[in-house]
Amino acid sequence: MSNLVVVGAQWGDEGKGKIIDILSENVDYVVRYQGGNNAGHTVVVGKEKIVLHLVPSGILHQGTVCIIGNGVVIDPEALFAEIDYLDKKGINVNDCLRISDIAHIIFPFHKVLDKLREEKFCETKIGTTGKGIGPCYTDKFSRCGIRVADLLNEDVFKKKLKVNVDEKNAIFSNVYKYKEFSFTEIYEKYLEYACKIKPYVCNCSVVLNEAMSLNKEILFEGAQGTFLDIDHGTYPFVTSSNSTAGGACVGAGIGPTKIDKVIGVVKAYTTRVGEGPFVTEFSQQLMQEIRSKGNEFGATTGRPRRCGWFDAMLVKHAVGVNGIGSIALTKLDVLDTTAVLKICTAYECRGQLYSYFPADTSLLWEAKPIYEELPGWLKPTTGIKQFSKLPENAQKYLSKISELVGARIEMISVGSDRRETIFV
């Protein structure tokens, strides 16, 4: 038996979808343990690109059971749109998709509240996707959220929804001067969703613990990345859940002793979407160049990603926070034509040198990166199947990253297709 967590070790968008897709070929279960449809995993199969938002990436492998865990917040509209999208691509989820009975539900008022808050506090905006993720998690931790199990109990759902709609309407009316929501419209619509979601519902913890007793292979799939984690990220420019490896236990209902290995996924450079400090961010010219080569646009929002040099300070911290044992490095091929490469090894701020990642976000806004420069390889890497066949300077670049972050690189992606991967 082997239980594996795959987690992003930067700000998300590291290419986890491809890595999870490859690894899930040899597992029995894939579990998404946090986040919502604000994140996306892109997988390229042959010439076809498949973008997933809620359904785990293992859905592309026949016979793999895919579970949306209790740590995920679910927008039923988005969920069933994704199921329809997969069905049109010839992927039927009915026999293999499961949904935790204690996952929380996103409602229309969550999405509106998300957008209104960003507009009202525009000077300190987070860069949210506006999909209601944060407000839904807020209700969860305020103990007034509505879970899948509540949705399936008509009497309980009616009472809980009435309280929620009344409260949210008071906020919309008095704080934002926004029109009120109709209780009846939401109630009737979500009763329809209840009927559609019921066949997929399970007790996630029971299913997974039974699977482990039968020595099944389980992969836990994180969304976003370490530095978007609500506790360990660049707060407040973060998501509203624990996107680090520890979130797998809470978000799926298993004990920490059941995790055997954590793989961290990193890009050969660094990207982030939305607001927040970014110490190694490129100049605009280089930003446009790498963004174009790497197709750096959000899978969910289409927003252009900010790009920068590889930040070893960032990834070294992620290795410690997650307990990362090995690394899957993606998009090495994007750097094939870059003559000189830089790796950030420390920060300098206010006359002090930082060799660790500081918690004070104000320091990160001011910090200057200390770089180590390495020569590029100026040769194509796409199509190479063995580490030893990579250009010598590419091997040196990867070895330096491994040395600086304290974890071995076991997988290297040199293209978007499944086959364009080196196993070290």
C-alpha positions as a printed NumPy array, in Angstrom:
array([[  0.   ,   0.   ,   0.   ],
       [  1.199,   3.518,  -0.783],
       [ -0.652,   6.738,  -0.031],
       [  0.77 ,   9.697,  -1.896],
       [  0.089,  13.439,  -1.621],
       [  0.851,  15.646,  -4.628],
       [  1.088,  19.32 ,  -3.714],
       [  2.13 ,  22.549,  -5.403],
       [  5.319,  23.991,  -3.918],
       [  4.942,  27.536,  -5.291],
       [  1.83 ,  29.703,  -5.892],
       [ -0.145,  27.077,  -7.779],
       [ -0.267,  26.532, -11.56 ],
       [  2.854,  24.374, -11.321],
       [  1.523,  21.758, -13.729],
       [  0.11 ,  19.397, -11.095],
       [ -2.597,  18.221, -13.492],
       [ -0.111,  16.465, -15.766],
       [  1.864,  14.961, -12.873],
       [ -1.282,  13.699, -11.142],
       [ -2.556,  12.286, -14.426],
       [  0.664,  10.318, -14.909],
       [  0.785,   9.041, -11.334],
       [ -2.911,   8.189, -11.161],
       [ -2.478,   5.575, -13.893],
       [ -1.117,   3.275, -11.173],
       [ -3.457,   4.087,  -8.272],
       [ -6.938,   2.92 ,  -7.278],
       [ -8.259,   6.183,  -5.797],
       [ -7.61 ,   9.889,  -6.435],
       [ -8.91 ,  12.312,  -3.805],
       [ -9.256,  16.084,  -4.134],
       [ -8.991,  17.405,  -0.574],
       [ -9.43 ,  21.218,  -0.626],
       [-10.363,  24.291,  -2.66 ],
       [-13.184,  24.64 ,  -5.138],
       [-13.743,  25.452,  -8.781],
       [-11.415,  28.444,  -8.38 ],
       [ -8.544,  26.142,  -9.343],
       [ -7.953,  24.193, -12.514],
       [ -5.83 ,  21.251, -13.598],
       [ -4.956,  20.991, -17.282],
       [ -4.096,  17.62 , -18.804],
       [ -3.039,  17.063, -22.415],
       [ -3.931,  13.653, -23.846],
       [ -2.629,  13.272, -27.391],
       [ -3.725,  16.476, -29.116],
       [ -6.627,  17.125, -26.744],
       [ -6.456,  19.484, -23.778],
       [ -8.783,  18.679, -20.876],
       [ -9.318,  21.253, -18.118],
       [-10.686,  20.071, -14.762],
       [-11.859,  22.26 , -11.88 ],
       [-13.579,  20.041,  -9.284],
       [-13.372,  16.492, -10.585],
       [-10.012,  14.85 ,  -9.681],
       [ -7.536,  14.356, -12.535],
       [ -7.666,  10.581, -12.101],
       [-11.026,  10.634, -13.897],
       [ -9.111,  10.21 , -17.166],
       [ -8.097,   6.665, -16.182],
       [-10.758,   3.991, -16.442],
       [-11.472,   2.203, -13.193],
       [ -9.934,   4.842, -10.912],
       [-12.3  ,   5.956,  -8.152],
       [-12.282,   9.76 ,  -7.848],
       [-13.44 ,  11.402,  -4.634],
       [-14.238,  15.057,  -3.93 ],
       [-13.355,  15.236,  -0.245],
       [-14.96 ,  17.06 ,   2.659],
       [-12.348,  19.828,   2.523],
       [-13.63 ,  20.956,  -0.876],
       [-16.398,  23.549,  -1.302],
       [-18.751,  22.605,  -4.127],
       [-20.672,  24.819,  -6.513],
       [-23.323,  22.393,  -7.871],
       [-23.799,  24.446, -11.025],
       [-20.082,  24.236, -11.808],
       [-19.906,  20.57 , -10.828],
       [-22.654,  19.43 , -13.193],
       [-21.346,  21.665, -15.978],
       [-18.01 ,  19.864, -15.592],
       [-19.675,  16.445, -15.594],
       [-21.482,  17.403, -18.828],
       [-18.201,  18.677, -20.298],
       [-16.504,  15.353, -19.554],
       [-19.458,  13.393, -20.899],
       [-19.165,  15.236, -24.229],
       [-15.529,  14.138, -24.369],
       [-16.594,  10.527, -23.884],
       [-15.731,  10.351, -20.172],
       [-18.629,   9.058, -18.076],
       [-18.157,   9.71 , -14.347],
       [-21.22 ,   7.891, -13.005],
       [-19.444,   4.711, -11.896],
       [-16.287,   6.273, -10.479],
       [-17.073,   9.71 ,  -9.001],
       [-17.806,  10.04 ,  -5.266],
       [-18.578,  13.173,  -3.223],
       [-18.158,  13.549,   0.539],
       [-21.399,  13.92 ,   2.46 ],
       [-19.859,  16.627,   4.652],
       [-18.403,  18.864,   1.93 ],
       [-19.828,  22.398,   2.023],
       [-22.019,  23.897,  -0.704],
       [-21.523,  27.207,  -2.533],
       [-24.659,  29.308,  -3.135],
       [-25.323,  32.259,  -5.466],
       [-25.051,  34.733,  -2.581],
       [-21.508,  33.51 ,  -1.884],
       [-20.429,  34.379,  -5.435],
       [-22.022,  37.807,  -5.373],
       [-20.57 ,  38.572,  -1.934],
       [-17.119,  37.548,  -3.186],
       [-17.254,  40.061,  -6.056],
       [-18.836,  42.872,  -4.045],
       [-16.172,  42.63 ,  -1.375],
       [-13.381,  42.893,  -3.957],
       [-15.051,  45.967,  -5.461],
       [-15.651,  47.651,  -2.109],
       [-12.112,  47.09 ,  -0.852],
       [-10.396,  47.59 ,  -4.202],
       [ -7.28 ,  49.158,  -2.666],
       [ -6.591,  45.969,  -0.703],
       [ -8.109,  43.444,  -3.109],
       [ -6.85 ,  39.865,  -2.992],
       [ -7.345,  38.993,  -6.65 ],
       [-10.09 ,  36.463,  -5.97 ],
       [-11.712,  34.55 ,  -8.838],
       [-15.143,  35.706,  -7.619],
       [-16.47 ,  32.141,  -7.467],
       [-17.673,  32.327,  -3.876],
       [-14.938,  30.164,  -2.395],
       [-13.886,  32.519,   0.421],
       [-17.431,  33.407,   1.589],
       [-18.373,  29.714,   1.587],
       [-15.374,  28.841,   3.769],
       [-16.268,  31.822,   5.978],
       [-19.715,  30.316,   6.568],
       [-18.125,  26.938,   7.226],
       [-15.957,  28.319,   9.994],
       [-18.753,  30.535,  11.292],
       [-20.726,  27.282,  11.699],
       [-23.619,  28.384,   9.542],
       [-22.582,  26.596,   6.33 ],
       [-24.729,  24.095,   4.473],
       [-23.213,  20.687,   3.741],
       [-24.091,  18.007,   1.207],
       [-25.812,  15.983,   3.949],
       [-27.959,  19.023,   4.791],
       [-28.871,  19.454,   1.14 ],
       [-30.19 ,  15.887,   1.069],
       [-32.405,  16.448,   4.137],
       [-35.206,  18.684,   2.872],
       [-36.389,  19.914,   6.289],
       [-32.881,  20.692,   7.538],
       [-31.952,  22.347,   4.247],
       [-35.018,  24.582,   4.275],
       [-34.311,  25.851,   7.797],
       [-30.608,  26.421,   7.234],
       [-31.103,  28.119,   3.881],
       [-33.74 ,  30.484,   5.325],
       [-31.315,  31.637,   8.032],
       [-28.542,  32.109,   5.457],
       [-30.644,  34.011,   2.938],
       [-32.084,  36.324,   5.6  ],
       [-28.621,  37.125,   6.946],
       [-27.037,  37.63 ,   3.522],
       [-29.918,  39.806,   2.313],
       [-29.444,  42.084,   5.323],
       [-25.765,  42.418,   4.414],
       [-26.48 ,  43.035,   0.743],
       [-29.137,  45.637,   1.516],
       [-27.395,  47.547,   4.31 ],
       [-23.704,  47.259,   3.426],
       [-23.575,  46.955,  -0.354],
       [-26.952,  48.439,  -1.419],
       [-27.456,  45.344,  -3.551],
       [-30.736,  43.652,  -4.437],
       [-31.937,  40.824,  -2.207],
       [-31.969,  37.134,  -3.147],
       [-35.165,  35.1  ,  -3.449],
       [-35.278,  32.266,  -0.919],
       [-37.808,  30.342,  -3.013],
       [-35.741,  30.473,  -6.208],
       [-32.582,  29.215,  -4.49 ],
       [-34.477,  26.584,  -2.497],
       [-36.198,  25.09 ,  -5.526],
       [-33.052,  25.165,  -7.677],
       [-30.922,  23.474,  -5.031],
       [-33.528,  20.77 ,  -4.417],
       [-32.961,  19.868,  -8.07 ],
       [-29.229,  19.754,  -7.421],
       [-29.865,  17.517,  -4.391],
       [-31.525,  14.907,  -6.624],
       [-28.641,  15.036,  -9.094],
       [-25.864,  14.869,  -6.486],
       [-27.375,  12.079,  -4.346],
       [-26.055,   9.106,  -6.413],
       [-22.476,  10.297,  -5.919],
       [-22.579,  10.898,  -2.152],
       [-20.449,   8.828,   0.24 ],
       [-18.748,   8.933,   3.629],
       [-15.273,   9.815,   2.367],
       [-13.453,   8.747,   5.54 ],
       [-15.144,   5.335,   5.639],
       [-14.516,   4.681,   1.929],
       [-10.818,   5.59 ,   2.169],
       [-10.107,   3.705,   5.384],
       [-11.779,   0.602,   3.949],
       [ -9.691,   1.014,   0.793],
       [ -6.519,   1.235,   2.859],
       [ -7.456,  -1.933,   4.738],
       [ -7.543,  -3.64 ,   1.334],
       [ -4.086,  -2.249,   0.45 ],
       [ -5.408,   0.026,  -2.286],
       [ -3.194,   2.756,  -3.754],
       [ -4.462,   6.29 ,  -3.009],
       [ -3.321,   9.634,  -4.396],
       [ -4.365,  12.86 ,  -2.644],
       [ -4.593,  15.792,  -5.029],
       [ -3.99 ,  19.323,  -3.823],
       [ -5.229,  22.393,  -5.674],
       [ -3.44 ,  25.768,  -5.789],
       [ -0.019,  25.76 ,  -4.065],
       [  1.829,  26.078,  -0.764],
       [  2.038,  29.868,  -0.82 ],
       [ -1.697,  30.197,  -1.332],
       [ -2.324,  28.186,   1.851],
       [ -4.478,  30.109,   4.348],
       [ -1.889,  29.56 ,   7.121],
       [  1.442,  29.179,   5.356],
       [  0.97 ,  31.369,   2.286],
       [  1.668,  35.043,   1.593],
       [ -1.287,  36.135,   3.73 ],
       [ -3.678,  37.811,   2.984],
       [ -2.991,  37.108,  -0.71 ],
       [ -3.977,  33.474,  -0.319],
       [ -6.862,  31.093,  -0.838],
       [ -9.269,  30.127,   1.968],
       [ -8.182,  26.538,   2.59 ],
       [ -5.12 ,  24.491,   3.544],
       [ -3.505,  23.721,   0.207],
       [ -0.435,  22.212,   1.886],
       [  0.007,  18.456,   2.343],
       [ -1.379,  18.554,   5.894],
       [ -4.729,  19.543,   4.425],
       [ -5.026,  16.065,   2.892],
       [ -5.715,  14.461,   6.264],
       [ -8.303,  17.027,   7.372],
       [ -9.874,  17.378,   3.933],
       [-10.314,  13.648,   3.342],
       [-10.835,  12.218,   6.819],
       [ -7.744,  10.069,   7.244],
       [ -5.017,  10.012,   9.899],
       [ -1.561,  11.564,   9.295],
       [  0.108,   8.182,   9.882],
       [ -1.536,   6.973,   6.655],
       [  0.505,   9.276,   4.383],
       [  3.557,   7.518,   2.938],
       [  5.039,  10.153,   0.635],
       [  4.656,  13.772,  -0.461],
       [  5.673,  14.914,  -3.941],
       [  6.072,  18.649,  -4.508],
       [  5.451,  20.025,  -7.984],
       [  7.455,  23.079,  -9.082],
       [  8.009,  24.942, -12.31 ],
       [ 11.508,  25.486, -13.662],
       [ 10.743,  29.164, -12.977],
       [  8.086,  30.819, -10.795],
       [  4.583,  32.107, -11.529],
       [  1.649,  33.48 ,  -9.606],
       [ -1.835,  34.745, -10.486],
       [ -3.476,  37.68 ,  -8.74 ],
       [ -2.194,  40.188,  -6.235],
       [  0.597,  39.896,  -3.676],
       [  4.376,  40.245,  -3.337],
       [  6.598,  38.439,  -5.834],
       [ 10.311,  38.905,  -5.105],
       [ 11.741,  37.32 ,  -8.276],
       [  9.261,  38.783, -10.787],
       [ 10.636,  39.346, -14.298],
       [ 10.906,  42.629, -16.155],
       [  7.96 ,  43.206, -18.504],
       [  9.914,  42.183, -21.615],
       [ 11.078,  38.865, -20.191],
       [  7.653,  38.371, -18.594],
       [  5.948,  38.551, -21.989],
       [  8.515,  36.218, -23.535],
       [  8.221,  33.472, -20.922],
       [  4.452,  33.917, -20.61 ],
       [  4.112,  33.338, -24.341],
       [  6.456,  30.325, -24.438],
       [  4.913,  28.716, -21.381],
       [  1.294,  29.6  , -22.218],
       [  1.035,  31.178, -18.781],
       [ -2.653,  31.929, -18.544],
       [ -4.93 ,  30.672, -15.778],
       [ -6.772,  27.409, -16.53 ],
       [ -9.838,  28.665, -14.655],
       [ -9.868,  32.426, -15.257],
       [ -7.681,  32.894, -18.323],
       [ -5.822,  35.629, -16.437],
       [ -2.179,  36.143, -17.487],
       [  0.202,  34.767, -14.876],
       [  3.007,  36.84 , -13.443],
       [  6.362,  35.152, -14.111],
       [  9.771,  35.268, -12.433],
       [ 13.039,  33.45 , -11.794],
       [ 13.131,  30.253,  -9.759],
       [ 12.935,  31.142,  -6.068],
       [ 14.81 ,  28.514,  -4.041],
       [ 13.898,  30.328,  -0.801],
       [ 10.24 ,  29.791,  -1.601],
       [ 10.55 ,  26.119,  -2.537],
       [ 12.888,  25.247,   0.341],
       [ 10.254,  26.565,   2.744],
       [  7.588,  24.529,   0.933],
       [  9.719,  21.386,   1.292],
       [  9.732,  21.87 ,   5.072],
       [  6.078,  22.856,   5.446],
       [  4.828,  19.891,   3.401],
       [  7.403,  17.256,   4.247],
       [  8.215,  16.954,   0.548],
       [ 10.345,  13.899,  -0.168],
       [ 10.786,  14.393,  -3.89 ],
       [ 10.081,  16.95 ,  -6.587],
       [  8.411,  16.847,  -9.988],
       [  9.762,  19.778, -12.015],
       [  7.707,  21.045, -14.948],
       [  8.194,  23.275, -18.002],
       [ 11.956,  22.879, -18.238],
       [ 11.558,  23.213, -22.012],
       [ 10.257,  26.788, -21.652],
       [ 13.79 ,  27.847, -20.661],
       [ 15.473,  26.16 , -23.662],
       [ 16.237,  29.465, -25.392],
       [ 17.185,  31.515, -22.313],
       [ 20.918,  32.33 , -22.375],
       [ 21.426,  33.15 , -18.695],
       [ 19.345,  31.717, -15.833],
       [ 18.984,  33.04 , -12.317],
       [ 18.081,  31.252,  -9.078],
       [ 17.176,  33.26 ,  -6.002],
       [ 19.134,  31.989,  -2.985],
       [ 18.374,  34.715,  -0.394],
       [ 16.489,  37.992,   0.16 ],
       [ 17.956,  41.337,   1.173],
       [ 15.705,  43.817,   2.938],
       [ 16.326,  46.862,   5.133],
       [ 20.007,  46.   ,   5.411],
       [ 19.366,  42.44 ,   6.547],
       [ 19.989,  39.221,   4.645],
       [ 17.235,  36.599,   4.903],
       [ 18.118,  32.957,   4.317],
       [ 14.611,  31.812,   5.248],
       [ 11.163,  32.78 ,   3.99 ],
       [  9.826,  35.631,   6.207],
       [  6.224,  35.733,   7.437],
       [  6.018,  39.543,   7.329],
       [  4.399,  40.348,   3.976],
       [  5.608,  43.963,   4.173],
       [  9.191,  42.656,   4.015],
       [  8.405,  40.668,   0.888],
       [  7.13 ,  43.795,  -0.892],
       [ 10.505,  45.484,  -0.278],
       [ 12.849,  42.481,  -0.527],
       [ 15.531,  42.318,  -3.217],
       [ 16.506,  38.878,  -4.532],
       [ 20.075,  37.602,  -4.206],
       [ 20.716,  35.581,  -7.352],
       [ 23.095,  32.872,  -8.431],
       [ 23.519,  32.896, -12.205],
       [ 23.934,  29.82 , -14.363],
       [ 24.458,  29.512, -18.126],
       [ 21.507,  28.315, -20.204],
       [ 21.703,  25.287, -22.502],
       [ 20.237,  26.811, -25.699],
       [ 19.18 ,  23.403, -26.989],
       [ 15.74 ,  21.771, -27.192],
       [ 14.844,  19.403, -24.355],
       [ 11.404,  18.296, -25.596],
       [ 11.551,  14.659, -26.666],
       [ 14.419,  13.722, -24.351],
       [ 13.606,  10.634, -22.262],
       [ 16.618,  10.304, -19.932],
       [ 18.239,  12.717, -17.478],
       [ 21.695,  11.829, -18.8  ],
       [ 20.64 ,  12.898, -22.313],
       [ 19.722,  16.43 , -21.198],
       [ 22.185,  19.195, -22.138],
       [ 24.943,  19.458, -19.545],
       [ 23.869,  22.96 , -18.427],
       [ 20.286,  21.739, -17.975],
       [ 21.571,  18.953, -15.723],
       [ 23.593,  21.49 , -13.722],
       [ 20.561,  23.774, -13.376],
       [ 18.426,  20.939, -12.045],
       [ 21.167,  19.706,  -9.699],
       [ 21.593,  23.204,  -8.271],
       [ 17.846,  23.496,  -7.628],
       [ 17.814,  20.106,  -5.893],
       [ 20.787,  21.093,  -3.727],
       [ 19.294,  24.454,  -2.722],
       [ 15.785,  23.224,  -1.842],
       [ 16.843,  19.996,  -0.132],
       [ 14.814,  17.503,  -2.155],
       [ 15.577,  15.102,  -4.992],
       [ 14.072,  15.741,  -8.421],
       [ 12.365,  12.524,  -9.576],
       [ 10.276,  13.713, -12.524],
       [ 11.012,  16.338, -15.177],
       [  8.404,  17.579, -17.645],
       [  9.763,  18.752, -20.992],
       [  6.433,  19.294, -22.751],
       [  2.706,  19.265, -22.138],
       [  2.012,  15.723, -23.356],
       [  2.034,  12.747, -20.961],
       [  4.908,  11.181, -22.897],
       [  7.13 ,  14.248, -22.628],
       [  8.334,  13.327, -19.141],
       [ 11.675,  12.166, -17.766],
       [ 11.701,   9.809, -14.785],
       [ 14.958,  10.151, -12.849]])
